[in-house]
């Protein structure tokens, strides 16, 4: 993929992922993923996250639906994460979870969720 095409693919995938998380729609989340998608979540022992990498779209989708659930005092937003489109969950102005992806084609093959407050302190407020 070229730079512009790759950026557009990440943006589309991040937006689909964010919409599905916001709706709590596990089936829609699963549809954004490759069948053998992998997720790694870091809660730093301070917030709940999967203790081991999850493999397969169903488990990854359920994890994302659980960890990325918006509340009344915050929401999901597509933002730049590691130079590509990713998803940030905020409570108030503060980031409480940040998601980065790796794509294969147009599908998400890997999901990294950082929810460790120590690692998010420097994340820019909205």
XYZ file of C-alpha atoms in Angstrom, residues 31-73:
43
model
C -16.257 -8.032 11.268
C -13.371 -5.526 11.479
C -10.886 -8.268 12.395
C -9.052 -11.069 10.635
C -10.201 -14.477 11.881
C -6.843 -15.024 13.588
C -6.531 -11.509 15.061
C -4.431 -11.076 18.200
C -4.948 -8.594 21.030
C -2.563 -7.515 23.759
C -3.876 -5.341 26.584
C -1.821 -3.558 29.240
C -3.532 -2.516 32.435
C -0.302 -2.348 34.424
C -1.960 -4.211 37.281
C -3.947 -1.052 38.015
C -6.946 -1.583 35.741
C -8.381 -4.802 34.381
C -6.936 -6.034 31.107
C -6.470 -9.479 29.608
C -3.547 -11.123 31.426
C -2.342 -12.891 28.250
C -2.588 -12.169 24.522
C -5.924 -13.177 23.059
C -6.061 -15.000 19.749
C -9.021 -15.273 17.368
C -11.535 -12.653 16.341
C -14.246 -13.586 18.844
C -12.073 -13.135 21.929
C -10.483 -9.965 20.572
C -13.913 -8.496 19.785
C -15.244 -9.300 23.256
C -12.167 -7.794 24.910
C -12.464 -4.592 22.874
C -16.194 -4.301 23.606
C -15.440 -4.623 27.329
C -12.381 -2.367 27.614
C -13.446 0.307 25.147
C -16.969 0.920 26.420
C -17.685 4.672 26.501
C -19.381 6.281 29.487
C -21.482 9.401 29.936
C -18.413 11.469 30.885
